[in-house]
Coordinates of C-alpha atoms and ligand atoms in Angstrom, one line a residue:
X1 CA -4.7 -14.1 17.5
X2 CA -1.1 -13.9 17.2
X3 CA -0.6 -10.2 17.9
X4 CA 1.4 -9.3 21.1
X5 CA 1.9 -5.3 20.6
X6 CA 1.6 -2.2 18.7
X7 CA 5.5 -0.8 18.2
X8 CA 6.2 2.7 17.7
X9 CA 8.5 2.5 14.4
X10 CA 10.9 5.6 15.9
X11 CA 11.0 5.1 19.4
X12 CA 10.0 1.8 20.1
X13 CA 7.7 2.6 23.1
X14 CA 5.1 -0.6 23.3
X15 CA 1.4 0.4 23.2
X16 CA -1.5 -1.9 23.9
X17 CA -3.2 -3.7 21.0
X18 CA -6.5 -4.1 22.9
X19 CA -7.3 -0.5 22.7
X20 CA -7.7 1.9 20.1
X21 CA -4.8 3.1 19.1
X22 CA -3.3 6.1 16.8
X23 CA 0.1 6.9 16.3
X24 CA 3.0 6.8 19.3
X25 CA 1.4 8.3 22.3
X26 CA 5.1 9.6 22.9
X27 CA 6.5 10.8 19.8
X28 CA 3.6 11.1 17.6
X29 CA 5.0 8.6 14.6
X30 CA 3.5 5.4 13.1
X31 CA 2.9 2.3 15.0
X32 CA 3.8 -1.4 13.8
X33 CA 1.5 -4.4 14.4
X34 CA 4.0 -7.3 16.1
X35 CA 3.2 -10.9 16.3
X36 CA 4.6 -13.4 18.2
X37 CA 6.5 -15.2 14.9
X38 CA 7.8 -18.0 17.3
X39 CA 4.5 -19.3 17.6
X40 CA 2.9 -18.8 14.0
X41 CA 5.9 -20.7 12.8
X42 CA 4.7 -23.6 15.0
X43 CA 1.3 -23.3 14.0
X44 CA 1.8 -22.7 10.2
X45 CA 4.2 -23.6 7.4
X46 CA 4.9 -22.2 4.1
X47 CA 3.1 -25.4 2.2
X48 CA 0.4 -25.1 4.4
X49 CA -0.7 -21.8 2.6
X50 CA -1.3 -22.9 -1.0
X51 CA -4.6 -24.5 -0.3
X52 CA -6.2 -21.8 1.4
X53 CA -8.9 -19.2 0.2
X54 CA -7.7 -16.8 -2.6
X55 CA -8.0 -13.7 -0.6
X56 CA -5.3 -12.1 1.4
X57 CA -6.9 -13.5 4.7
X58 CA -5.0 -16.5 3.6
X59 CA -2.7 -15.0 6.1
X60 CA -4.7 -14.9 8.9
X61 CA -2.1 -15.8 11.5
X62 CA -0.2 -12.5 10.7
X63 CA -3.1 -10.8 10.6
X64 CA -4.5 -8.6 13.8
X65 CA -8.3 -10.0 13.2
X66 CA -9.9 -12.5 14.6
X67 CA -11.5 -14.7 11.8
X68 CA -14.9 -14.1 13.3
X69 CA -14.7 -10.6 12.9
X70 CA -13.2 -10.4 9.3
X71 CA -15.2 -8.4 6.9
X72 CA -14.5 -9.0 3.7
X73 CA -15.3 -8.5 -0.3
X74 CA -12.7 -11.0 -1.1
X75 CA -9.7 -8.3 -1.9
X76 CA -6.0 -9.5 -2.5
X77 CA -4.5 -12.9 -3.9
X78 CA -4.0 -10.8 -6.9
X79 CA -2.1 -12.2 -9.9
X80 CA 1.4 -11.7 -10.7
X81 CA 2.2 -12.7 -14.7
X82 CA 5.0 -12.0 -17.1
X83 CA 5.4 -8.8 -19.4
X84 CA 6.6 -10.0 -22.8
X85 CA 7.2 -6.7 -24.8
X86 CA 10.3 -5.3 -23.9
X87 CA 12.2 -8.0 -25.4
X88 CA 14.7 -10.5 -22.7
X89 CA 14.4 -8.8 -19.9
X90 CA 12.4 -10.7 -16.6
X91 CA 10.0 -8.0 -15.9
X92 CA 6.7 -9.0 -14.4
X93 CA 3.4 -6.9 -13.2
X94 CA 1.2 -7.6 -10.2
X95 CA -2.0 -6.9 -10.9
X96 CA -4.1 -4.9 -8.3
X97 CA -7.0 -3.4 -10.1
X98 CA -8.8 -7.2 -9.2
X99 CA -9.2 -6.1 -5.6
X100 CA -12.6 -4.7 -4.6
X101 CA -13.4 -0.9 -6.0
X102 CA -11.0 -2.1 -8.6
X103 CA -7.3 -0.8 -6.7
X104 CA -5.3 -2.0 -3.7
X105 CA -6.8 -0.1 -1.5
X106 CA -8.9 -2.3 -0.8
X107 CA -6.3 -4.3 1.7
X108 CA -5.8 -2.2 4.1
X109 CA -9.4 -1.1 4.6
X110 CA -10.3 -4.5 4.8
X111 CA -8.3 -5.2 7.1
X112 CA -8.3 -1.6 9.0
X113 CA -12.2 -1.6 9.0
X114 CA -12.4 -5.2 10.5
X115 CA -10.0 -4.4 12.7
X116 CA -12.0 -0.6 13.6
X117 CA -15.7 -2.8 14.4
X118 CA -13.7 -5.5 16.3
X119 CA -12.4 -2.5 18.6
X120 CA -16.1 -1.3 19.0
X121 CA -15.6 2.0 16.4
X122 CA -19.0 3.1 14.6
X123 CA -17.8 6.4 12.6
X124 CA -14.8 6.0 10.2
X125 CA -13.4 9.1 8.3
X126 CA -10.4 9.7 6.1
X127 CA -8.9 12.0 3.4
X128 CA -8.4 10.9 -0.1
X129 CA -7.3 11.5 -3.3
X130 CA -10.5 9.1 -4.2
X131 CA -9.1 5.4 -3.9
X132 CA -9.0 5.1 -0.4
X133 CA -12.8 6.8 0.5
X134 CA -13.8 4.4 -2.0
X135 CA -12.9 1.3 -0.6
X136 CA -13.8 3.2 2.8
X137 CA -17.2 3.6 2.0
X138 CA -17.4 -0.1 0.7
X139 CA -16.4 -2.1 3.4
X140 CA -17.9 0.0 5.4
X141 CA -21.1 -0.6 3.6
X142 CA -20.3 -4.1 4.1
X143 CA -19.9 -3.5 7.9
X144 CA -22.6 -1.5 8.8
X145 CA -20.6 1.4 9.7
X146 CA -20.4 5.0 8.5
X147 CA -17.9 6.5 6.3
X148 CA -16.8 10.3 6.2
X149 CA -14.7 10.9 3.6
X150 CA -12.9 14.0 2.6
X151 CA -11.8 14.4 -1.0
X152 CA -10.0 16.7 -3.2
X153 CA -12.9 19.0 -5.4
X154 CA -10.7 17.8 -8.4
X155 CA -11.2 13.8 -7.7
X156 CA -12.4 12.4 -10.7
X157 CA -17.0 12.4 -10.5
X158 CA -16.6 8.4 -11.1
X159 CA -14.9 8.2 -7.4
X160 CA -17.5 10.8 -5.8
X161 CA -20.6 8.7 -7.2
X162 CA -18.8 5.2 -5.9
X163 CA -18.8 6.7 -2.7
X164 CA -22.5 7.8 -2.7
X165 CA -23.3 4.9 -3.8
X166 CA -22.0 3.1 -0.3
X167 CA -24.1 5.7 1.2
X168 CA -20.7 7.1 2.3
X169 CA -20.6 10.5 4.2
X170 CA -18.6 12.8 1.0
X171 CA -17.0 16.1 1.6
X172 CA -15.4 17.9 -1.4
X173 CA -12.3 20.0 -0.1
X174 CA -10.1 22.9 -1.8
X175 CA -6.6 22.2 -2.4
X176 CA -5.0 18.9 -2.3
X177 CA -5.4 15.7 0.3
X178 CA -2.8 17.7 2.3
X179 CA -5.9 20.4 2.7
X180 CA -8.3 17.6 3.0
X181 CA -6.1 15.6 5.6
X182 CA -6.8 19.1 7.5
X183 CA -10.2 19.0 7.3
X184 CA -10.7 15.3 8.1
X185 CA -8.8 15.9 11.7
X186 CA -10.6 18.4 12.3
X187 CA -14.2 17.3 12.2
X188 CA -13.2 13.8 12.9
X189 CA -12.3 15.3 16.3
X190 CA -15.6 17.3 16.6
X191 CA -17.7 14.2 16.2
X192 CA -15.4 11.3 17.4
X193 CA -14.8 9.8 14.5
X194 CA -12.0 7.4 14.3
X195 CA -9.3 8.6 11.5
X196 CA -7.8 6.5 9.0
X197 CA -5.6 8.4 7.3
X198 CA -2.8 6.9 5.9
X199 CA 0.3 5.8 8.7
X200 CA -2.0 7.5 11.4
X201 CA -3.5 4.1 12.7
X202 CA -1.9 0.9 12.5
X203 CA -3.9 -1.4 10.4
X204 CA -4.2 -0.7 7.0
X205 CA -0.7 -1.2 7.0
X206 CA -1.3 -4.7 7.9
X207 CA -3.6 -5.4 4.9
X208 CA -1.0 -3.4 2.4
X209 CA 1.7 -5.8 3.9
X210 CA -0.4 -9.5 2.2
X211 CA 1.4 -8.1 -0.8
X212 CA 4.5 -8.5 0.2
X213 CA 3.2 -12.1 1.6
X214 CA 1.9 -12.6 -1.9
X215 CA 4.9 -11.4 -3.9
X216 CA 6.9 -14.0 -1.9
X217 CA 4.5 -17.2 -2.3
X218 CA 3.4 -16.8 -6.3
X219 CA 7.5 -15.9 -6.9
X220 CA 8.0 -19.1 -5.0
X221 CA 9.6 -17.9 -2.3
X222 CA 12.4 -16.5 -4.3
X223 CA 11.8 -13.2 -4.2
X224 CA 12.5 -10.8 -7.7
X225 CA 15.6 -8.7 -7.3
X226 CA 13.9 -5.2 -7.4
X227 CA 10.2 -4.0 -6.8
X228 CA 8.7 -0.8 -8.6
X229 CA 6.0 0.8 -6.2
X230 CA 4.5 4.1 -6.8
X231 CA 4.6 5.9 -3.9
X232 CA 1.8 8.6 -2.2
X233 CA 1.3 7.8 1.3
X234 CA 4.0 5.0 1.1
X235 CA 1.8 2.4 2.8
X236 CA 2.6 -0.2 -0.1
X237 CA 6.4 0.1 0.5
X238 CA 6.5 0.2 4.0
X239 CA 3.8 -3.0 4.4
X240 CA 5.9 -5.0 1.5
X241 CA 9.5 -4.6 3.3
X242 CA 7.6 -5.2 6.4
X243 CA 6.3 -8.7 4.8
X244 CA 9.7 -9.3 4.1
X245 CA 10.9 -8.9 7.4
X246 CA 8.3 -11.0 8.8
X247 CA 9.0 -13.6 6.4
X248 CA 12.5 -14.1 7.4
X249 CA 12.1 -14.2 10.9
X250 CA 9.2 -17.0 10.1
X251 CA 12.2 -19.1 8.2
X252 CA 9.7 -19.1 5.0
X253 CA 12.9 -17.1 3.0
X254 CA 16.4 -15.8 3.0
X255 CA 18.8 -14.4 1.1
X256 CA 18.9 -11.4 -0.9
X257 CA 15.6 -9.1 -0.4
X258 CA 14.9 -7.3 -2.8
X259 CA 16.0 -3.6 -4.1
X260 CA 13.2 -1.3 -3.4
X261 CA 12.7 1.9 -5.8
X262 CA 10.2 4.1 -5.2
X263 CA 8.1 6.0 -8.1
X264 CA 6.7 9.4 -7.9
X265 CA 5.5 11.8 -10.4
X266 CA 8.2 15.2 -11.3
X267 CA 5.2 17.3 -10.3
X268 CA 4.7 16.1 -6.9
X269 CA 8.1 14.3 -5.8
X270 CA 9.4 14.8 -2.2
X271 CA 10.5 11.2 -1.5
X272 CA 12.9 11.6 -4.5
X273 CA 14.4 15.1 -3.9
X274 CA 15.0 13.9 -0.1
X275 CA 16.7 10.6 -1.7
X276 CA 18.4 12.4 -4.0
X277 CA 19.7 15.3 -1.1
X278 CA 20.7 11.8 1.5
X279 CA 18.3 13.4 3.6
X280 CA 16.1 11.2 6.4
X281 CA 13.0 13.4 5.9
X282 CA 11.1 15.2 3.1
X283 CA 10.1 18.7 2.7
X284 CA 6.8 19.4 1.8
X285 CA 6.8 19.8 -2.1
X286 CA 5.4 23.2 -3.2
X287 CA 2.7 23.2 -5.9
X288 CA 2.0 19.6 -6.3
X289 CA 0.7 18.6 -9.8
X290 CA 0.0 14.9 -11.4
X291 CA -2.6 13.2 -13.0
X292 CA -1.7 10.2 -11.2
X293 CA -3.7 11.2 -8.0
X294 CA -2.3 8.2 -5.5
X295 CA 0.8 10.0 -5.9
X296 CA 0.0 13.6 -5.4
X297 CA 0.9 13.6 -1.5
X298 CA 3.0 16.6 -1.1
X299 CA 4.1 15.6 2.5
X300 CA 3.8 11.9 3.2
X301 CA 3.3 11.2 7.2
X302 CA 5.6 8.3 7.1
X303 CA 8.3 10.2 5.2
X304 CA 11.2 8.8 7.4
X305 CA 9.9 5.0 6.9
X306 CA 10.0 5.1 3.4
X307 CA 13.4 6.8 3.2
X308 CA 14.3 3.9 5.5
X309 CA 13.2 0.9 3.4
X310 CA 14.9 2.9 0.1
X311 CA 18.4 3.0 1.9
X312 CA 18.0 -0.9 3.8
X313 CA 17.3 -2.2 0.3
X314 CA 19.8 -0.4 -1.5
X315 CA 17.0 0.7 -3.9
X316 CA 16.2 4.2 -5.2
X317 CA 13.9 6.7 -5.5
X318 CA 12.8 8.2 -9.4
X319 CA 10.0 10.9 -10.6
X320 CA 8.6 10.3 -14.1
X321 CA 7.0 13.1 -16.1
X322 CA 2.9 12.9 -16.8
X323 CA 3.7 12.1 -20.6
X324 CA 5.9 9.5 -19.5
X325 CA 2.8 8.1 -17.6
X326 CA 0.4 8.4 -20.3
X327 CA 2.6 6.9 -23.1
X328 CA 3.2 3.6 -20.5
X329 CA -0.5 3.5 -20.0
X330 CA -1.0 2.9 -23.7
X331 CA 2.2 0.7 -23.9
X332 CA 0.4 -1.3 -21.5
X333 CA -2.4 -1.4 -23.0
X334 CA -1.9 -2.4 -26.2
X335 CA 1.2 -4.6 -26.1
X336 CA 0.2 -6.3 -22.6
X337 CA -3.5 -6.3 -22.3
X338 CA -3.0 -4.5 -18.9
X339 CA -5.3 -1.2 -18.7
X340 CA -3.2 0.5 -15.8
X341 CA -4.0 3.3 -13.4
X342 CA -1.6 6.3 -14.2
X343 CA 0.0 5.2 -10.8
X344 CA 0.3 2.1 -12.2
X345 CA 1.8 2.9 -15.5
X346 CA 4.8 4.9 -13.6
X347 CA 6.2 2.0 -12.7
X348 CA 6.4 0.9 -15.9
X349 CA 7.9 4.2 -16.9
X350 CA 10.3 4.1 -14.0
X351 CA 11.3 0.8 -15.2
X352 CA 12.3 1.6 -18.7
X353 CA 14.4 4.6 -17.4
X354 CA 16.3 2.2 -14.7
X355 CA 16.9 -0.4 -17.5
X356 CA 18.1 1.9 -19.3
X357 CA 20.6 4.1 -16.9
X358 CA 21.9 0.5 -16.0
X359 CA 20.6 0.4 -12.2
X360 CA 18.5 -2.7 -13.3
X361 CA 20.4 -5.3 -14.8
X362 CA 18.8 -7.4 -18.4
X363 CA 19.2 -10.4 -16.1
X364 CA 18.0 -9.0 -13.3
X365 CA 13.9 -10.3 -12.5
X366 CA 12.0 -7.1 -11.5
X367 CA 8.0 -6.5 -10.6
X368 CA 6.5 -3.4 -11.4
X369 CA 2.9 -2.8 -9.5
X370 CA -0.2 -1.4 -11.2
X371 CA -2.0 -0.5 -8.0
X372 CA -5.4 0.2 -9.5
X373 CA -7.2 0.1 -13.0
X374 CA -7.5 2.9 -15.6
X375 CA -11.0 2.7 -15.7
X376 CA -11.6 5.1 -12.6
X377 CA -9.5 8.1 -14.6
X378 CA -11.2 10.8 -16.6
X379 CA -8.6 10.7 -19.5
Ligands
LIG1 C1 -3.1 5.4 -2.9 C2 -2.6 5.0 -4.2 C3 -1.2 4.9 -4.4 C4 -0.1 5.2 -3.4 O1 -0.1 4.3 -2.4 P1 0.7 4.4 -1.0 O2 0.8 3.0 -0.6 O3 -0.1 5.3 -0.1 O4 2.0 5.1 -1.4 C5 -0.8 4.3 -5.7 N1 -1.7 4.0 -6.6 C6 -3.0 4.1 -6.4 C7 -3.9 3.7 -7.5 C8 -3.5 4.6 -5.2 O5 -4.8 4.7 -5.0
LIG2 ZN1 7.3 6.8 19.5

């Protein structure tokens, strides 16, 4: 393994990668996975990649699990193709809903819950809008560990049965994943269960990241000049720039990176308003309301990280309404072939608006990411 240490992303303090590990032991914030990039870039070129499984463990050298120890349902190495509707514009869509349990969660617990049995951890619980207890309860399946998960009472049935079907431990909560995120810490502690929730361990980062790795490699290592990424938790935008980073310091590419926009929904939007107010934080947004669950997280933990990656990219942050959402889901579908998630589909929305305001350019290439499929969504 290539890993050397766990960072902490706001003050720096080193933590130890052989033991389990949380969030900063100091200050309480999220820690980053670091490598030793000297070396990988001696034991690994760009070219050397292409032939490799079609799985996001084709990165194994920036991963933090020994190859032994990977469990795995073959998530990531998703595609990336053209959109052809909106007429001479380079837009392209990477398309997640492949991955196991049919969204992108499915990277990070792959990589998280690998990561989790390697460190000797039985009992795995997290709070979730329904995507991320889903692939929970799968790879854990797949493990032979158990999963608590603690949803929302208004997650769609579909998701609840997916996760009894793993055999998953389900709890239905009142109130949003905010209440929910409650809940889990609470009896995670009474039982020792290790939480996963998002930002508050280090790993699934790490599998969200092979995105950014892909992005790279199937654009040919010319990386498009903005990225769309609908933003919850913020795990997706965090693990992409972090690819980026990564990348750069590995020599595998340079120049411009690209503008990172964020997408949230107008009825649950705190990384916008605090964008919008040049704020470093966000304030917990009051009321929260959107059909595109991934993105109902009134107070994301890593609020500060994502408002960082906005600004270093000279990107943006923009809400779309819930029409919006549902008229780029049936745009999608019937001029693309691509059945989105409404998560998805906001991107999609988001791009339209930018193109149109002017912030994205007609010759500008831009990739929108539909992070899950629309056949989980009760609508
Ligand atoms: C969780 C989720 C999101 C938000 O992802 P983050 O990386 O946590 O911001 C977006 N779309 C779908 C389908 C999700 O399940
Ligand atoms: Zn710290």
């Amino acid at each position: 393994m290539n890993v050397t240490h766990l960072e902490c992303s706001n003050c720096g303090a080193v933590h130890d990668h052989d033991r389990i590990q949380t969030v900063c032991s100091s200050c309480g914030s999220t820690l980053l996975v670091r490598y030793d990039l000297e070396q990988v870039r001696e034991l690994l070129s760009r070219s050397d990649v292409w032939k490799r499984e079609g799985t996001l463990w084709r990165y194994s050298e920036v991963l933090p699990v020994e190859k032994k120890n990977i469990i795995t349902l073959g998530e990531g190495y998703t595609p990336i193709f053209q959109l052809k509707k909106l007429e001479n514009v380079s837009l392209w869509l990477k398309e997640e809903s492949l991955n196991p349990t049919g969204t992108f969660k499915a990277r990070g617990m792959a990589v998280a819950v690998s990561r989790a049995r390697e460190l000797g951890i039985t009992d795995l619980v997290v709070p979730s809008a329904g995507n991320a207890g889903a692939a929970l309860s799968f790879y854990c399946a797949r493990g032979g560990m158990r999963a608590h998960v603690f949803m929302p009472e208004d997650t769609p049935a579909v998701i609840m049965r997916e996760c009894h079907a793993a055999g998953a431990d389900v709890h239905c909560v009142a109130g949003t994943i905010a209440e929910a995120g409650v809940k889990a810490r609470e009896e995670g502690m009474k039982h020792s269960w290790f939480n996963m929730a998002t930002l508050q361990e280090p790993y699934r980062l790490e599998g969200k990241k092979t995105m950014g790795y892909e992005i790279a490699e199937q654009f040919h290592w010319e990386l498009p000049d903005v990225i769309l990424y609908p933003t919850g938790g913020g795990t997706g935008l965090i693990g992409i720039w972090k690819a980026f980073e990564e990348l750069e310091d590995l020599g595998w590419i340079s120049g411009n990176r690209p503008r990172m926009v964020s997408v949230q929904s107008t009825g649950c939007a705190p990384v916008v308003k605090a964008f919008r107010e040049g704020k470093k934080t966000a304030e917990p947004w009051e009321n929260p309301r959107t059909i595109a669950a991934g993105l109902n997280v009134p107070h994301p933990f890593a609020d500060t990280l994502i408002l960082r990656v906005i600004e270093k990219s000279r990107g943006s942050a923009v809400s779309v309404t819930d029409e919006e959402i549902l008229t780029a889901i049936r745009e999608l579908a019937r001029h693309e072939g691509v059945y989105a998630c409404p998560e998805g589909a906001a991107t999609y929305a988001a791009y339209q608006n930018l193109a149109a305001s002017g912030f994205i350019d007609r010759d500008e290439t831009a990739l929108v990411i539909n992070t899950g499929s629309g056949l989980m969504y009760p609508y």
